[in-house]
XYZ file of N, CA, C and O in Angstrom:
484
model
N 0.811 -1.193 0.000
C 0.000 0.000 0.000
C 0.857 1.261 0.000
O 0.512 2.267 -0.619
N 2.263 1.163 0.887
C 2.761 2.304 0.757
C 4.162 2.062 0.204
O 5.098 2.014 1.002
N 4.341 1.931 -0.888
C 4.919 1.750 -2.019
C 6.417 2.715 -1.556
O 7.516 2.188 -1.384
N 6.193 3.917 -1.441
C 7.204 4.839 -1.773
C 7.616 4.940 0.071
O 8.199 5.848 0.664
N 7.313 4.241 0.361
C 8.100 4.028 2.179
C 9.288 3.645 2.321
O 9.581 2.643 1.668
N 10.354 4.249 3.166
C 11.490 3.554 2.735
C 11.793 3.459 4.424
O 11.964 4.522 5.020
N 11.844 2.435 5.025
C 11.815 1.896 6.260
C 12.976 1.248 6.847
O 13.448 0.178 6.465
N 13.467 2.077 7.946
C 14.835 1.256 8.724
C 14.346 0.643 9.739
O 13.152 0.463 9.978
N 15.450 0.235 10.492
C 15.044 -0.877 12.108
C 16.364 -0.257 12.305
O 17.050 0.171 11.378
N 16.748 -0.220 13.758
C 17.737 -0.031 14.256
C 18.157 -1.079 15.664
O 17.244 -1.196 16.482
N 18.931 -1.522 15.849
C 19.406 -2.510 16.692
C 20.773 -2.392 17.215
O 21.797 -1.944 16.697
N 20.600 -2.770 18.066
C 21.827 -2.873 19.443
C 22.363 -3.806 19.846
O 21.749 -4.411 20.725
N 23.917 -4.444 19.359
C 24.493 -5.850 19.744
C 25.969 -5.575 20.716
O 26.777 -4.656 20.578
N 25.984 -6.246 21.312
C 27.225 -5.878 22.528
C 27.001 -5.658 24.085
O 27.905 -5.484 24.902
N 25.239 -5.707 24.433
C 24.800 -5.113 25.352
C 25.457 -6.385 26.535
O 25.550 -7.600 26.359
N 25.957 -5.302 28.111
C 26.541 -6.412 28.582
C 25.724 -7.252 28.843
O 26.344 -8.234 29.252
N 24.713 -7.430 28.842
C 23.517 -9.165 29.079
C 23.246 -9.705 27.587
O 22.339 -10.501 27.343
N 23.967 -9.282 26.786
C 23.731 -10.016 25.588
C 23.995 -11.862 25.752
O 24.342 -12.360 26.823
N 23.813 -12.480 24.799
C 24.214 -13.683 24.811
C 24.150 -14.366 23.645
O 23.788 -13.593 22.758
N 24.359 -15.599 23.191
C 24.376 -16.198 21.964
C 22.973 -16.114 21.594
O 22.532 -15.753 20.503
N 22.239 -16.533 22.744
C 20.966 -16.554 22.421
C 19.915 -15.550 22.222
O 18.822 -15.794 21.712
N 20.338 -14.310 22.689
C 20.152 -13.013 22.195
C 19.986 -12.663 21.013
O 19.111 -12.389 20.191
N 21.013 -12.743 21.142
C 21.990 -12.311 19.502
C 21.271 -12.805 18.351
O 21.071 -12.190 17.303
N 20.799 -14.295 18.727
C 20.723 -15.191 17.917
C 18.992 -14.490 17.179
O 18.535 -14.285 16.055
N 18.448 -14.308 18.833
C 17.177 -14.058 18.635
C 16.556 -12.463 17.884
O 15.411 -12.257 17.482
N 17.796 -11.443 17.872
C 17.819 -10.590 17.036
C 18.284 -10.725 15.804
O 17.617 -10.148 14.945
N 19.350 -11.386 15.398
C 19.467 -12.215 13.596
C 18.278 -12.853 13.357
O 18.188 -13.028 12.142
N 17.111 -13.380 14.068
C 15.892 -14.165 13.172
C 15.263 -12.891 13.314
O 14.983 -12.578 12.156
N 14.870 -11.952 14.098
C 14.285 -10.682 14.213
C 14.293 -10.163 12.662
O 13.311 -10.082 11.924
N 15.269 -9.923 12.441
C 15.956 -8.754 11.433
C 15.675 -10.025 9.790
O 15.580 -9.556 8.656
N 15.636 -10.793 9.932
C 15.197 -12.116 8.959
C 13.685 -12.013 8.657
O 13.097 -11.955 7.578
N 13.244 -12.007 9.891
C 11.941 -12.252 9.359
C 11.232 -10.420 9.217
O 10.465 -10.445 8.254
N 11.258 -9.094 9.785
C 11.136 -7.682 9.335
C 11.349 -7.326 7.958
O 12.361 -7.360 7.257
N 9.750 -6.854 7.652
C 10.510 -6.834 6.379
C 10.847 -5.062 6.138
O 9.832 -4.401 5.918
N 11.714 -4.554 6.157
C 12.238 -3.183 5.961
C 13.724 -3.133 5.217
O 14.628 -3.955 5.068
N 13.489 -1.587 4.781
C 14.107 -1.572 3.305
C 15.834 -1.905 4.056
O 16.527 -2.904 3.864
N 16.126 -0.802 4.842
C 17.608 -1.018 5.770
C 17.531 -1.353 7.083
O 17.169 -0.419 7.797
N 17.814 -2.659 7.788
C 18.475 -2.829 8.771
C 19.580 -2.567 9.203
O 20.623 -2.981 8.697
N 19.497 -1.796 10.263
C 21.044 -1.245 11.106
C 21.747 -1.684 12.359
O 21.559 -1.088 13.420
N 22.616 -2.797 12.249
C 23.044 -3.174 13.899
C 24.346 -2.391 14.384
O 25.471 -2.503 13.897
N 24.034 -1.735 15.235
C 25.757 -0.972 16.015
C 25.754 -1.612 16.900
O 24.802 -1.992 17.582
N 27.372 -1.911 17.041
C 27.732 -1.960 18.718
C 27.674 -0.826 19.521
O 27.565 0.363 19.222
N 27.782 -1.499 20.786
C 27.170 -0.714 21.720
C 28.426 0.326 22.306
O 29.568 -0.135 22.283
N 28.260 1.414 22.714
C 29.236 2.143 23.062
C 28.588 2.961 24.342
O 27.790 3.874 24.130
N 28.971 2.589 25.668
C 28.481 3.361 26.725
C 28.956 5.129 27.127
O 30.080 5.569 27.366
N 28.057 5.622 27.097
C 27.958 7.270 27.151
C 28.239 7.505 28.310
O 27.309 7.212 29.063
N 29.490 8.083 29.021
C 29.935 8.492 30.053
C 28.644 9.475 30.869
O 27.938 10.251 30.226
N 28.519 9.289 32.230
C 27.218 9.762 32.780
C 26.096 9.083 32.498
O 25.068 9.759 32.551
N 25.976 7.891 32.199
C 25.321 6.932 32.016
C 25.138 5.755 32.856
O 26.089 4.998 33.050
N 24.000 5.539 33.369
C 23.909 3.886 34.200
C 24.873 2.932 33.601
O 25.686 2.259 34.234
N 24.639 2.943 31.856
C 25.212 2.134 31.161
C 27.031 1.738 31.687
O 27.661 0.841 32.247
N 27.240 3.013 31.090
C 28.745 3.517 31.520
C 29.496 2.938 32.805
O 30.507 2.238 32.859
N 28.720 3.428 33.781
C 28.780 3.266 35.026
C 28.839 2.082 35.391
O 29.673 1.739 36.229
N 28.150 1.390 34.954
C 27.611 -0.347 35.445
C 29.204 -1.007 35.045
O 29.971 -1.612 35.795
N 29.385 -0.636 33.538
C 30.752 -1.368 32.922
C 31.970 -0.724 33.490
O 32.995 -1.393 33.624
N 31.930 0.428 33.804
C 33.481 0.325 35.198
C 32.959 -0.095 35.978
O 33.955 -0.483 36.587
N 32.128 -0.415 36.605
C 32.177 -1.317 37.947
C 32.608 -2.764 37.717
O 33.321 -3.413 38.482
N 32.055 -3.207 36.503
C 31.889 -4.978 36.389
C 33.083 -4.557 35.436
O 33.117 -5.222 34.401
N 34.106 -3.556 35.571
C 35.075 -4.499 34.481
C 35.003 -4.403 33.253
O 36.150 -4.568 32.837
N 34.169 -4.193 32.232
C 33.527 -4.612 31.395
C 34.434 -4.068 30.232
O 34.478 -4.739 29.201
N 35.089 -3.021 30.306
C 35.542 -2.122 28.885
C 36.863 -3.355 28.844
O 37.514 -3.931 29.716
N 36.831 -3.391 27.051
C 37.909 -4.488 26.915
C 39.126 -3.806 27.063
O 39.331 -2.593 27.019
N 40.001 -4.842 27.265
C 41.650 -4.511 27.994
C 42.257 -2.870 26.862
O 42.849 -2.017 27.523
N 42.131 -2.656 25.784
C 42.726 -1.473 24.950
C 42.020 -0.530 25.383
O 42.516 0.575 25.162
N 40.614 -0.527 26.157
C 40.082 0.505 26.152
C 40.148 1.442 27.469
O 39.914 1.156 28.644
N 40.486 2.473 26.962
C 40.512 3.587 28.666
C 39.557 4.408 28.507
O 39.757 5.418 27.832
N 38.184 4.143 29.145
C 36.939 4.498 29.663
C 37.569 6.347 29.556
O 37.172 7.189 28.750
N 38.232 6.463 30.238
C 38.687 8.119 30.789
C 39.061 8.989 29.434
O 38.907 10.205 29.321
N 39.551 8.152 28.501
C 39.558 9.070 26.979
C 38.852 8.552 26.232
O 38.485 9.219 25.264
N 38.428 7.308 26.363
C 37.326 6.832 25.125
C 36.996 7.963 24.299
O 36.899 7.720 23.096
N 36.794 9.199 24.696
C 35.981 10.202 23.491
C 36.815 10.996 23.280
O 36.201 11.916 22.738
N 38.280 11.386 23.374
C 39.385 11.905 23.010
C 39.754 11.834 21.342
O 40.170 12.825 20.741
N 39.519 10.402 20.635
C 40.101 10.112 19.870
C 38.921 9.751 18.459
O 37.915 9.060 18.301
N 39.823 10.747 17.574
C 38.200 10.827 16.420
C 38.035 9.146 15.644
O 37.166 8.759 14.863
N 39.230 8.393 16.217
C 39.316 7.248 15.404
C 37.929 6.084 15.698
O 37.546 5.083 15.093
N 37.416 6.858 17.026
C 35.853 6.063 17.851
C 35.115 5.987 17.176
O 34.459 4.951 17.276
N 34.776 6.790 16.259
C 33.957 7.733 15.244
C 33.741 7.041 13.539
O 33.034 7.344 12.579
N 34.547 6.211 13.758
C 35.341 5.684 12.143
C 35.787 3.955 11.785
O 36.390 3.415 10.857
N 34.972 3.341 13.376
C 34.989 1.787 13.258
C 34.384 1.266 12.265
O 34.894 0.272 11.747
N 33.292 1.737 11.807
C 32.347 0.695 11.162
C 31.744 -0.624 11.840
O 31.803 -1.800 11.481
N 31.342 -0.217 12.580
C 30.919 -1.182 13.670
C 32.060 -2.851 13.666
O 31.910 -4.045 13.924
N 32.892 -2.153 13.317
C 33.906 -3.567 13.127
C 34.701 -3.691 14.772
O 35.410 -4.636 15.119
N 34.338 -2.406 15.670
C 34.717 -2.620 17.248
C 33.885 -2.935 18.269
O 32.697 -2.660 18.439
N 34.661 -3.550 18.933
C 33.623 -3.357 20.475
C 34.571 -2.740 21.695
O 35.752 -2.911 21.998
N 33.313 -1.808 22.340
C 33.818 -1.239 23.331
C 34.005 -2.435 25.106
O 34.879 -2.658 25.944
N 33.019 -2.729 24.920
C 32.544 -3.851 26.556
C 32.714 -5.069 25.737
O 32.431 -5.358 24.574
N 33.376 -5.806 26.916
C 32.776 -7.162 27.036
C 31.607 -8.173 27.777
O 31.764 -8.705 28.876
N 30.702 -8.273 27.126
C 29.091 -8.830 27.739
C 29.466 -10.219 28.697
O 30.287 -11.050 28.309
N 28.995 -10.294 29.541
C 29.084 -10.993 30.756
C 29.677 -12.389 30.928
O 30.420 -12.988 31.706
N 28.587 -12.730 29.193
C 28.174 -14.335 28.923
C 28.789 -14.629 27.621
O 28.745 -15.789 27.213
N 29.416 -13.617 26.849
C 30.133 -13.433 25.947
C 31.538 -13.281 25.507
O 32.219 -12.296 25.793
N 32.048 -14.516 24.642
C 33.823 -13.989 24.386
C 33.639 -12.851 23.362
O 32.550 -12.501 22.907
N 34.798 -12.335 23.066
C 35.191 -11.469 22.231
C 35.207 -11.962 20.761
O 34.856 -11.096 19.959
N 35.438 -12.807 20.390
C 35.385 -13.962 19.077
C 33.999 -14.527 19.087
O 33.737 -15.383 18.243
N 33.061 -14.144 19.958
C 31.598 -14.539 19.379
C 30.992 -13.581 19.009
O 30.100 -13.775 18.184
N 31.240 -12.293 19.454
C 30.754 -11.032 19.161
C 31.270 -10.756 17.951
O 30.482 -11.017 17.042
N 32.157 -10.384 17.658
C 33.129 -10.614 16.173
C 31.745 -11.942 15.509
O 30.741 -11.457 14.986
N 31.810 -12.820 15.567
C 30.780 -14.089 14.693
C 29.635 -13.487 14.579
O 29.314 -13.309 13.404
N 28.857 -13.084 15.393
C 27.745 -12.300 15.494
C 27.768 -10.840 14.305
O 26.970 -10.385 13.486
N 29.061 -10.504 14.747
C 28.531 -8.830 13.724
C 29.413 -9.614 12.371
O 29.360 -9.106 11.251
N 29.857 -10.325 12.517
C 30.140 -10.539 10.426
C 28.453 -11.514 10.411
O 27.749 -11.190 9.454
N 27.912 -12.463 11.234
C 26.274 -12.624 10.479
C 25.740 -11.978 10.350
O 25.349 -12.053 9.185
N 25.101 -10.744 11.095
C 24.824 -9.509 11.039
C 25.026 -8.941 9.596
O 24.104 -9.004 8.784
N 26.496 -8.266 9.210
C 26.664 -7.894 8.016
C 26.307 -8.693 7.046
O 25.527 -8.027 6.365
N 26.473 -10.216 6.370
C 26.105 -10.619 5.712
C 24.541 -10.710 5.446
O 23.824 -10.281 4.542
N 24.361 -11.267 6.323
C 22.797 -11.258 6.490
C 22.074 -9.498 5.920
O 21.152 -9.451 5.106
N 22.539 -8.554 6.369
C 21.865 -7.252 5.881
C 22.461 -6.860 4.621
O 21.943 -5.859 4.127
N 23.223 -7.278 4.099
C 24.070 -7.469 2.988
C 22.724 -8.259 2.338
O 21.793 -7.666 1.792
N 22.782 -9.164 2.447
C 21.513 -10.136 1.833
C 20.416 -9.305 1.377
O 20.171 -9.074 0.193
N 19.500 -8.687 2.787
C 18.455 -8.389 2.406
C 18.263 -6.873 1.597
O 17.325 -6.657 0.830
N 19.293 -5.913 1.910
C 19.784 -5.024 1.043
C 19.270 -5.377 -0.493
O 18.208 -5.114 -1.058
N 20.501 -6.107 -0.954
C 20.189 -6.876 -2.194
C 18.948 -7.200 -2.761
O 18.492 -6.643 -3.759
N 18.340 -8.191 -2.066
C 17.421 -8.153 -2.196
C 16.179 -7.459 -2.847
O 15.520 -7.780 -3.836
N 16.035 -6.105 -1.735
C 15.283 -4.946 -1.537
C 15.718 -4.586 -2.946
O 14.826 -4.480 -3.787
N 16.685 -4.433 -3.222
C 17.368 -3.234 -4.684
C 16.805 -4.700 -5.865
O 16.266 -4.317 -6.903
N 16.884 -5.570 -5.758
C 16.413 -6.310 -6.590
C 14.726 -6.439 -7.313
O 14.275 -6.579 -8.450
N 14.123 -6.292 -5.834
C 12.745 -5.986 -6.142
C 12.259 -4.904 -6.475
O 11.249 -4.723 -7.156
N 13.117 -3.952 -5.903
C 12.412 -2.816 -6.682
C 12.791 -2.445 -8.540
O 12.041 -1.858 -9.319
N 13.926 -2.912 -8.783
C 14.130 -2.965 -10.406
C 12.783 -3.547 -10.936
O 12.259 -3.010 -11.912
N 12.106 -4.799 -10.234
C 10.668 -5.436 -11.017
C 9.601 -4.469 -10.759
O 8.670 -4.768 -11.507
N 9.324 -3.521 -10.098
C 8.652 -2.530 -9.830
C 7.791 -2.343 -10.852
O 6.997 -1.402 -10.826
C-alpha cells in the first residue's frame, strides 16, 4: 500500500547481558522484518550513564580501552561497527566478532534483495 516508504530498524548488539541466544534471537528478528535497511551498532556506553557506570564497575571495557579518553580520539567515530567497546558478561570477544560478520552478511543479503525488487517494480 505504501509503495514509496522507505523503512529502517535499528538494533543494538554488545549489550553487557547479551548472549548467543540473544543475539541469535535478534538475527531471526531482522530475517523475518521486512524493511528496506536494517542497522546493527555496537554498543558504546555514554559516560554519565547507568550504562557507563555499570561497565566500570563490572570491568567490562575491553583490555585497549581507557573508559577516561574513550571520546578523546576521532578514530571512535570511524569503526564501522567492526569494534567493540565492553565485554558482555556471557560473551567472548570472538563470538561477538561471529555475530557482527552474520549480522553484516545477512543485511548485505536483504539489502540486495530490496534493490532487486524494486528494479521489477
Amino acid at each position: 500500500k505504501y509503495k514509496s516508504l522507505y523503512v529502517r530498524a535499528f538494533f543494538i548488539m554488545g549489550t553487557p547481558e547479551d548472549t548467543n541466544n540473544t543475539l541469535m534471537e535478534t538475527y531471526n528478528m531482522i530475517k523475518e522484518i521486512d524493511v528496506d535497511k536494517p542497522i546493527v551498532s555496537n554498543l558504546l556506553p555514554f559516560p554519565g550513564t547507568k550504562l557507563f557506570n555499570q561497565c566500570l564497575k563490572d570491568n567490562l571495557f575491553i583490555d585497549d580501552i581507557n573508559p577516561t579518553n574513550l571520546w578523546k580520539t576521532e578514530n571512535l567515530y570511524f569503526t564501522n561497527n567492526k569494534r567493540f567497546f565492553i565485554k558482555p558478561y556471557h560473551l567472548e570477544i570472538d563470538e561477538l566478532y561471529t555475530f557482527r560478520n552474520k549480522f553484516d552478511v545477512l543485511i548485505k543479503e536483504l539489502i540486495d534483495k530490496k534493490i532487486k525488487e524494486r528494479k521489477f517494480l
